[in-house]
């Protein structure tokens, strides 16, 4: 059982980089609220309810502002994101673009991080050392780009991690991938589950090597979340259906409160996200946070044109 409050609640902001597993509404806003279709999806999320980042943010008392909710035409931008920013976009590749939606302005995971870093550097600042930074990506590369190429997403996510460290991030939460070959979507559109499982293992190994190297720096607080193992033991965590998507079984699917692990073939149900969030919070609780250095405050976000800001539609 988790404590009612996390001792690491001293985090003053939450910055989220990733894809649909962490997107609380950016791609929904960017597509004129047409993708993902809501309902049945929950308020622009790729699930039937809150995501892990919603649950974790609530526990930490932080609600990051959606990147697409910020008006960068005003000085300073409005609203000022005092509790952090969610940069994640559904469909993001691990690199510069989007693997699902054809729009050059939609940033991949690496581009999200590079844009953030460019803003920090343009304002002669360092990243807030008292913030929590989260990074989760790579799955879309295998599902939609090249299921056999693990080197590219390893390189992109590793560069993203090192970029965050390079601009001063101290507390970084990083996720590996669940076994993509075991997800319902692995069996459709001529995908090869065996290939996807092999690539998942290669990616996770490469990511682990990067994390291990960074963890040698005692000034960093790198918190690893092993979603691969978590998903593999889902049947022991109360989930009664770990092989089918909830949406494929409308006769027994109960959105918002069900025992399915997977919502739509690719993404966890909100029940699955809750388990992920509990794992994250336990990991934060178990890992000591380095002594905070000087907090340089809110970033001046005017220079964030570096990643081609999206206008709300």
mmCIF file of C-alpha atoms in Angstrom:
data_model
loop_
_atom_site.group_PDB
_atom_site.id
_atom_site.type_symbol
_atom_site.label_atom_id
_atom_site.label_comp_id
_atom_site.label_asym_id
_atom_site.label_seq_id
_atom_site.Cartn_x
_atom_site.Cartn_y
_atom_site.Cartn_z
ATOM 1 C CA UNK A 1 0.000 0.000 0.000
ATOM 2 C CA UNK A 2 1.224 3.467 -0.858
ATOM 3 C CA UNK A 3 1.422 6.306 1.649
ATOM 4 C CA UNK A 4 -1.254 8.959 1.259
ATOM 5 C CA UNK A 5 1.375 11.496 0.278
ATOM 6 C CA UNK A 6 4.698 11.066 -1.478
ATOM 7 C CA UNK A 7 7.774 12.389 0.294
ATOM 8 C CA UNK A 8 9.083 13.619 -3.052
ATOM 9 C CA UNK A 9 6.195 16.091 -3.193
ATOM 10 C CA UNK A 10 8.894 18.734 -2.950
ATOM 11 C CA UNK A 11 8.914 18.631 -6.761
ATOM 12 C CA UNK A 12 7.723 22.073 -7.790
ATOM 13 C CA UNK A 13 6.850 21.277 -11.413
ATOM 14 C CA UNK A 14 6.162 18.326 -13.684
ATOM 15 C CA UNK A 15 7.487 18.209 -17.257
ATOM 16 C CA UNK A 16 6.189 15.372 -19.432
ATOM 17 C CA UNK A 17 7.762 14.198 -22.706
ATOM 18 C CA UNK A 18 6.332 11.319 -24.695
ATOM 19 C CA UNK A 19 3.577 9.939 -26.895
ATOM 20 C CA UNK A 20 -0.026 8.795 -26.448
ATOM 21 C CA UNK A 21 0.817 6.970 -23.227
ATOM 22 C CA UNK A 22 1.372 10.383 -21.614
ATOM 23 C CA UNK A 23 -0.680 12.758 -23.783
ATOM 24 C CA UNK A 24 -3.461 14.388 -21.760
ATOM 25 C CA UNK A 25 -4.914 16.204 -24.772
ATOM 26 C CA UNK A 26 -2.250 17.778 -27.015
ATOM 27 C CA UNK A 27 -2.968 15.765 -30.176
ATOM 28 C CA UNK A 28 -6.676 16.168 -29.443
ATOM 29 C CA UNK A 29 -6.296 19.955 -29.446
ATOM 30 C CA UNK A 30 -3.976 19.942 -32.463
ATOM 31 C CA UNK A 31 -6.424 17.936 -34.583
ATOM 32 C CA UNK A 32 -9.419 20.097 -33.753
ATOM 33 C CA UNK A 33 -10.599 17.622 -31.139
ATOM 34 C CA UNK A 34 -11.104 14.843 -33.662
ATOM 35 C CA UNK A 35 -8.331 12.422 -32.621
ATOM 36 C CA UNK A 36 -8.651 10.353 -30.572
ATOM 37 C CA UNK A 37 -12.423 10.122 -30.909
ATOM 38 C CA UNK A 38 -13.897 11.086 -27.544
ATOM 39 C CA UNK A 39 -15.990 9.286 -26.462
ATOM 40 C CA UNK A 40 -15.333 6.377 -26.310
ATOM 41 C CA UNK A 41 -11.917 7.747 -25.357
ATOM 42 C CA UNK A 42 -11.840 9.910 -22.265
ATOM 43 C CA UNK A 43 -11.443 13.663 -22.824
ATOM 44 C CA UNK A 44 -8.813 13.411 -25.554
ATOM 45 C CA UNK A 45 -6.795 10.704 -23.835
ATOM 46 C CA UNK A 46 -5.973 7.342 -25.397
ATOM 47 C CA UNK A 47 -7.788 5.430 -22.694
ATOM 48 C CA UNK A 48 -11.139 5.093 -20.970
ATOM 49 C CA UNK A 49 -10.151 7.396 -18.121
ATOM 50 C CA UNK A 50 -7.233 9.136 -16.469
ATOM 51 C CA UNK A 51 -3.657 8.326 -17.482
ATOM 52 C CA UNK A 52 -0.750 7.472 -15.204
ATOM 53 C CA UNK A 53 0.422 11.084 -15.420
ATOM 54 C CA UNK A 54 -2.991 12.313 -14.221
ATOM 55 C CA UNK A 55 -2.801 10.039 -11.196
ATOM 56 C CA UNK A 56 0.825 10.906 -10.418
ATOM 57 C CA UNK A 57 0.222 14.619 -10.882
ATOM 58 C CA UNK A 58 -2.739 14.510 -8.523
ATOM 59 C CA UNK A 59 -0.646 12.749 -5.896
ATOM 60 C CA UNK A 60 2.173 15.262 -6.235
ATOM 61 C CA UNK A 61 -0.233 18.191 -6.277
ATOM 62 C CA UNK A 62 0.874 19.209 -9.781
ATOM 63 C CA UNK A 63 -1.131 19.682 -12.971
ATOM 64 C CA UNK A 64 1.151 20.373 -15.940
ATOM 65 C CA UNK A 65 -0.294 22.712 -18.569
ATOM 66 C CA UNK A 66 -0.843 21.198 -22.002
ATOM 67 C CA UNK A 67 1.584 22.645 -24.520
ATOM 68 C CA UNK A 68 -1.335 23.292 -26.873
ATOM 69 C CA UNK A 69 -3.189 25.247 -24.196
ATOM 70 C CA UNK A 70 -0.430 27.871 -24.021
ATOM 71 C CA UNK A 71 -0.800 30.996 -26.150
ATOM 72 C CA UNK A 72 2.718 31.887 -27.254
ATOM 73 C CA UNK A 73 1.606 35.034 -29.099
ATOM 74 C CA UNK A 74 1.377 36.938 -25.817
ATOM 75 C CA UNK A 75 4.307 38.155 -23.723
ATOM 76 C CA UNK A 76 4.562 36.448 -21.356
ATOM 77 C CA UNK A 77 2.750 33.394 -22.720
ATOM 78 C CA UNK A 78 -0.702 32.748 -21.253
ATOM 79 C CA UNK A 79 -1.381 30.998 -19.094
ATOM 80 C CA UNK A 80 2.022 30.924 -17.425
ATOM 81 C CA UNK A 81 2.617 27.205 -16.763
ATOM 82 C CA UNK A 82 3.479 27.443 -13.082
ATOM 83 C CA UNK A 83 3.181 23.692 -12.434
ATOM 84 C CA UNK A 84 5.030 22.385 -15.490
ATOM 85 C CA UNK A 85 4.176 21.490 -19.078
ATOM 86 C CA UNK A 86 2.946 18.338 -20.790
ATOM 87 C CA UNK A 87 4.733 18.164 -24.172
ATOM 88 C CA UNK A 88 3.553 14.652 -25.096
ATOM 89 C CA UNK A 89 1.671 14.090 -28.356
ATOM 90 C CA UNK A 90 -0.203 10.977 -29.347
ATOM 91 C CA UNK A 91 1.525 9.289 -32.281
ATOM 92 C CA UNK A 92 4.945 10.799 -31.539
ATOM 93 C CA UNK A 93 7.890 8.869 -32.851
ATOM 94 C CA UNK A 94 10.967 8.642 -30.684
ATOM 95 C CA UNK A 95 12.606 11.176 -32.980
ATOM 96 C CA UNK A 96 11.553 14.448 -34.573
ATOM 97 C CA UNK A 97 8.116 13.813 -36.045
ATOM 98 C CA UNK A 98 4.823 12.025 -35.649
ATOM 99 C CA UNK A 99 4.522 8.414 -36.754
ATOM 100 C CA UNK A 100 0.724 8.412 -37.082
ATOM 101 C CA UNK A 101 -0.579 11.885 -38.003
ATOM 102 C CA UNK A 102 0.866 13.588 -41.055
ATOM 103 C CA UNK A 103 1.629 17.066 -39.741
ATOM 104 C CA UNK A 104 5.167 18.513 -39.752
ATOM 105 C CA UNK A 105 4.409 20.647 -36.697
ATOM 106 C CA UNK A 106 3.741 17.676 -34.430
ATOM 107 C CA UNK A 107 6.942 17.012 -32.467
ATOM 108 C CA UNK A 108 8.369 13.582 -31.786
ATOM 109 C CA UNK A 109 9.742 12.808 -28.342
ATOM 110 C CA UNK A 110 13.292 13.928 -29.134
ATOM 111 C CA UNK A 111 12.032 17.147 -30.722
ATOM 112 C CA UNK A 112 9.946 17.870 -27.621
ATOM 113 C CA UNK A 113 13.077 17.613 -25.496
ATOM 114 C CA UNK A 114 15.269 19.546 -27.925
ATOM 115 C CA UNK A 115 12.687 22.338 -28.032
ATOM 116 C CA UNK A 116 12.574 22.496 -24.254
ATOM 117 C CA UNK A 117 16.379 22.534 -24.067
ATOM 118 C CA UNK A 118 16.586 25.273 -26.709
ATOM 119 C CA UNK A 119 14.243 27.429 -24.667
ATOM 120 C CA UNK A 120 16.297 26.928 -21.522
ATOM 121 C CA UNK A 121 19.518 27.817 -23.321
ATOM 122 C CA UNK A 122 18.013 30.783 -25.196
ATOM 123 C CA UNK A 123 17.107 32.313 -21.856
ATOM 124 C CA UNK A 124 20.535 31.621 -20.349
ATOM 125 C CA UNK A 125 19.002 29.383 -17.726
ATOM 126 C CA UNK A 126 19.258 25.806 -16.571
ATOM 127 C CA UNK A 127 16.338 23.426 -16.191
ATOM 128 C CA UNK A 128 14.522 23.658 -12.874
ATOM 129 C CA UNK A 129 16.482 21.255 -10.619
ATOM 130 C CA UNK A 130 13.489 20.779 -8.331
ATOM 131 C CA UNK A 131 11.122 19.623 -11.089
ATOM 132 C CA UNK A 132 10.288 16.055 -12.079
ATOM 133 C CA UNK A 133 10.904 15.230 -15.752
ATOM 134 C CA UNK A 134 9.293 12.167 -17.335
ATOM 135 C CA UNK A 135 10.281 10.443 -20.566
ATOM 136 C CA UNK A 136 8.432 7.577 -22.258
ATOM 137 C CA UNK A 137 8.560 6.783 -25.967
ATOM 138 C CA UNK A 138 9.596 4.380 -28.677
ATOM 139 C CA UNK A 139 6.561 2.160 -29.212
ATOM 140 C CA UNK A 140 5.271 4.050 -32.260
ATOM 141 C CA UNK A 141 8.553 3.493 -34.080
ATOM 142 C CA UNK A 142 7.991 -0.247 -33.921
ATOM 143 C CA UNK A 143 4.264 -0.221 -34.617
ATOM 144 C CA UNK A 144 4.195 2.337 -37.430
ATOM 145 C CA UNK A 145 7.710 2.947 -38.814
ATOM 146 C CA UNK A 146 10.073 -0.035 -38.731
ATOM 147 C CA UNK A 147 9.401 -2.959 -36.428
ATOM 148 C CA UNK A 148 12.922 -4.311 -36.915
ATOM 149 C CA UNK A 149 14.905 -1.138 -36.228
ATOM 150 C CA UNK A 150 15.662 -0.822 -32.526
ATOM 151 C CA UNK A 151 18.855 1.214 -32.934
ATOM 152 C CA UNK A 152 17.044 4.396 -34.015
ATOM 153 C CA UNK A 153 14.652 4.648 -31.042
ATOM 154 C CA UNK A 154 17.456 3.648 -28.650
ATOM 155 C CA UNK A 155 19.577 6.471 -30.055
ATOM 156 C CA UNK A 156 16.718 8.997 -29.956
ATOM 157 C CA UNK A 157 15.577 8.279 -26.409
ATOM 158 C CA UNK A 158 19.180 8.128 -25.180
ATOM 159 C CA UNK A 159 19.891 11.503 -26.765
ATOM 160 C CA UNK A 160 16.715 12.903 -25.202
ATOM 161 C CA UNK A 161 17.809 11.693 -21.771
ATOM 162 C CA UNK A 162 21.302 13.101 -22.141
ATOM 163 C CA UNK A 163 19.878 16.390 -23.415
ATOM 164 C CA UNK A 164 17.709 16.759 -20.316
ATOM 165 C CA UNK A 165 20.713 16.047 -18.127
ATOM 166 C CA UNK A 166 22.800 18.474 -20.156
ATOM 167 C CA UNK A 167 20.493 21.407 -19.463
ATOM 168 C CA UNK A 168 20.305 20.704 -15.752
ATOM 169 C CA UNK A 169 17.434 18.268 -15.105
ATOM 170 C CA UNK A 170 18.122 16.376 -11.880
ATOM 171 C CA UNK A 171 15.050 14.185 -11.319
ATOM 172 C CA UNK A 172 14.163 12.098 -14.371
ATOM 173 C CA UNK A 173 11.559 9.360 -14.565
ATOM 174 C CA UNK A 174 12.200 7.029 -17.520
ATOM 175 C CA UNK A 175 10.063 4.127 -18.743
ATOM 176 C CA UNK A 176 11.009 1.097 -20.772
ATOM 177 C CA UNK A 177 8.476 -0.558 -23.110
ATOM 178 C CA UNK A 178 6.074 -3.389 -22.369
ATOM 179 C CA UNK A 179 6.389 -6.446 -24.612
ATOM 180 C CA UNK A 180 4.838 -4.983 -27.764
ATOM 181 C CA UNK A 181 4.497 -8.441 -29.270
ATOM 182 C CA UNK A 182 2.020 -9.368 -26.542
ATOM 183 C CA UNK A 183 -0.351 -6.465 -27.189
ATOM 184 C CA UNK A 184 -3.538 -7.152 -29.185
ATOM 185 C CA UNK A 185 -2.403 -4.690 -31.895
ATOM 186 C CA UNK A 186 0.621 -6.879 -32.605
ATOM 187 C CA UNK A 187 -1.631 -9.345 -34.373
ATOM 188 C CA UNK A 188 -3.278 -6.939 -36.853
ATOM 189 C CA UNK A 189 -2.205 -5.114 -40.039
ATOM 190 C CA UNK A 190 0.352 -7.776 -40.957
ATOM 191 C CA UNK A 191 2.438 -7.113 -37.867
ATOM 192 C CA UNK A 192 4.730 -9.846 -36.606
ATOM 193 C CA UNK A 193 4.447 -10.386 -32.837
ATOM 194 C CA UNK A 194 7.772 -12.252 -32.691
ATOM 195 C CA UNK A 195 9.592 -9.365 -34.363
ATOM 196 C CA UNK A 196 7.929 -6.842 -32.069
ATOM 197 C CA UNK A 197 8.936 -8.819 -28.971
ATOM 198 C CA UNK A 198 12.522 -9.094 -30.196
ATOM 199 C CA UNK A 199 12.718 -5.362 -30.918
ATOM 200 C CA UNK A 200 11.194 -4.547 -27.529
ATOM 201 C CA UNK A 201 13.900 -6.552 -25.792
ATOM 202 C CA UNK A 202 16.630 -4.862 -27.823
ATOM 203 C CA UNK A 203 15.241 -1.419 -27.086
ATOM 204 C CA UNK A 204 14.900 -2.081 -23.369
ATOM 205 C CA UNK A 205 18.451 -3.402 -23.178
ATOM 206 C CA UNK A 206 19.832 -0.343 -24.960
ATOM 207 C CA UNK A 207 17.818 2.008 -22.778
ATOM 208 C CA UNK A 208 18.991 0.198 -19.635
ATOM 209 C CA UNK A 209 22.603 0.721 -20.682
ATOM 210 C CA UNK A 210 22.017 4.466 -21.092
ATOM 211 C CA UNK A 211 20.234 4.704 -17.742
ATOM 212 C CA UNK A 212 22.982 2.702 -16.036
ATOM 213 C CA UNK A 213 25.651 5.042 -17.365
ATOM 214 C CA UNK A 214 23.739 8.152 -16.256
ATOM 215 C CA UNK A 215 23.056 6.648 -12.851
ATOM 216 C CA UNK A 216 26.770 6.717 -12.115
ATOM 217 C CA UNK A 217 26.355 10.461 -11.644
ATOM 218 C CA UNK A 218 25.437 10.856 -7.986
ATOM 219 C CA UNK A 219 24.008 14.316 -8.644
ATOM 220 C CA UNK A 220 21.223 12.766 -10.704
ATOM 221 C CA UNK A 221 18.080 11.037 -9.539
ATOM 222 C CA UNK A 222 17.218 8.655 -12.408
ATOM 223 C CA UNK A 223 14.063 6.685 -11.605
ATOM 224 C CA UNK A 224 13.476 3.683 -13.880
ATOM 225 C CA UNK A 225 10.008 2.202 -14.392
ATOM 226 C CA UNK A 226 9.966 -1.369 -15.687
ATOM 227 C CA UNK A 227 6.674 -1.531 -17.559
ATOM 228 C CA UNK A 228 7.877 -4.684 -19.318
ATOM 229 C CA UNK A 229 7.811 -6.671 -16.079
ATOM 230 C CA UNK A 230 4.720 -4.861 -14.839
ATOM 231 C CA UNK A 231 2.645 -5.842 -17.877
ATOM 232 C CA UNK A 232 3.954 -9.404 -17.765
ATOM 233 C CA UNK A 233 2.619 -9.840 -14.237
ATOM 234 C CA UNK A 234 -0.675 -8.028 -14.836
ATOM 235 C CA UNK A 235 -2.700 -11.212 -14.369
ATOM 236 C CA UNK A 236 -1.432 -11.375 -10.785
ATOM 237 C CA UNK A 237 -2.463 -7.764 -10.151
ATOM 238 C CA UNK A 238 -6.186 -8.289 -10.530
ATOM 239 C CA UNK A 239 -6.588 -8.058 -14.318
ATOM 240 C CA UNK A 240 -8.747 -10.906 -15.617
ATOM 241 C CA UNK A 241 -8.190 -10.170 -19.328
ATOM 242 C CA UNK A 242 -4.664 -9.348 -20.491
ATOM 243 C CA UNK A 243 -4.916 -10.640 -24.081
ATOM 244 C CA UNK A 244 -7.896 -8.774 -25.574
ATOM 245 C CA UNK A 245 -8.695 -5.091 -25.843
ATOM 246 C CA UNK A 246 -11.636 -3.804 -23.880
ATOM 247 C CA UNK A 247 -13.147 -2.178 -26.969
ATOM 248 C CA UNK A 248 -13.124 -5.520 -28.794
ATOM 249 C CA UNK A 249 -15.454 -6.934 -26.147
ATOM 250 C CA UNK A 250 -18.301 -4.427 -25.788
ATOM 251 C CA UNK A 251 -20.393 -7.109 -24.129
ATOM 252 C CA UNK A 252 -18.204 -7.079 -21.016
ATOM 253 C CA UNK A 253 -16.147 -3.888 -21.373
ATOM 254 C CA UNK A 254 -16.967 -1.413 -18.624
ATOM 255 C CA UNK A 255 -15.154 1.845 -19.432
ATOM 256 C CA UNK A 256 -13.634 3.565 -16.433
ATOM 257 C CA UNK A 257 -13.863 0.533 -14.191
ATOM 258 C CA UNK A 258 -12.917 -2.827 -15.646
ATOM 259 C CA UNK A 259 -10.489 -5.701 -15.370
ATOM 260 C CA UNK A 260 -9.073 -5.381 -18.879
ATOM 261 C CA UNK A 261 -5.420 -4.386 -19.080
ATOM 262 C CA UNK A 262 -5.649 -2.996 -22.624
ATOM 263 C CA UNK A 263 -8.192 -0.459 -23.820
ATOM 264 C CA UNK A 264 -7.909 -0.320 -27.620
ATOM 265 C CA UNK A 265 -5.207 -2.765 -28.681
ATOM 266 C CA UNK A 266 -2.302 -0.409 -27.983
ATOM 267 C CA UNK A 267 -2.957 1.509 -24.755
ATOM 268 C CA UNK A 268 -3.705 0.531 -21.159
ATOM 269 C CA UNK A 269 -7.117 1.024 -19.639
ATOM 270 C CA UNK A 270 -7.343 3.610 -16.883
ATOM 271 C CA UNK A 271 -7.102 0.649 -14.479
ATOM 272 C CA UNK A 272 -3.799 -0.252 -16.133
ATOM 273 C CA UNK A 273 -2.642 3.348 -15.905
ATOM 274 C CA UNK A 274 -3.501 3.366 -12.206
ATOM 275 C CA UNK A 275 -1.186 0.390 -11.634
ATOM 276 C CA UNK A 276 1.548 2.186 -13.574
ATOM 277 C CA UNK A 277 0.996 5.305 -11.460
ATOM 278 C CA UNK A 278 1.173 3.304 -8.234
ATOM 279 C CA UNK A 279 4.473 1.822 -9.438
ATOM 280 C CA UNK A 280 5.791 5.295 -10.257
ATOM 281 C CA UNK A 281 4.800 6.703 -6.879
ATOM 282 C CA UNK A 282 6.354 3.761 -5.041
ATOM 283 C CA UNK A 283 9.569 4.219 -7.033
ATOM 284 C CA UNK A 284 9.646 7.933 -6.220
ATOM 285 C CA UNK A 285 9.060 7.164 -2.563
ATOM 286 C CA UNK A 286 11.871 4.598 -2.542
ATOM 287 C CA UNK A 287 14.419 6.798 -4.293
ATOM 288 C CA UNK A 288 15.983 9.649 -2.405
ATOM 289 C CA UNK A 289 15.968 13.034 -4.101
ATOM 290 C CA UNK A 290 19.262 14.959 -4.334
ATOM 291 C CA UNK A 291 19.637 18.162 -2.385
ATOM 292 C CA UNK A 292 18.003 20.925 -4.452
ATOM 293 C CA UNK A 293 20.212 23.549 -6.000
ATOM 294 C CA UNK A 294 19.204 27.112 -6.760
ATOM 295 C CA UNK A 295 15.759 27.230 -8.381
ATOM 296 C CA UNK A 296 15.858 29.561 -11.352
ATOM 297 C CA UNK A 297 12.108 29.770 -11.513
ATOM 298 C CA UNK A 298 9.716 29.720 -14.434
ATOM 299 C CA UNK A 299 11.246 29.549 -17.889
ATOM 300 C CA UNK A 300 10.741 32.510 -20.160
ATOM 301 C CA UNK A 301 8.871 30.629 -22.858
ATOM 302 C CA UNK A 302 8.942 33.196 -25.624
ATOM 303 C CA UNK A 303 11.742 31.365 -27.441
ATOM 304 C CA UNK A 304 9.809 28.125 -27.667
ATOM 305 C CA UNK A 305 9.257 28.643 -31.381
ATOM 306 C CA UNK A 306 12.185 26.235 -31.659
ATOM 307 C CA UNK A 307 9.803 23.326 -32.122
ATOM 308 C CA UNK A 308 7.168 25.128 -34.194
ATOM 309 C CA UNK A 309 4.382 25.930 -31.801
ATOM 310 C CA UNK A 310 0.959 24.645 -32.719
ATOM 311 C CA UNK A 311 -1.965 27.045 -32.758
ATOM 312 C CA UNK A 312 -5.068 25.794 -31.077
ATOM 313 C CA UNK A 313 -7.779 24.964 -33.555
#
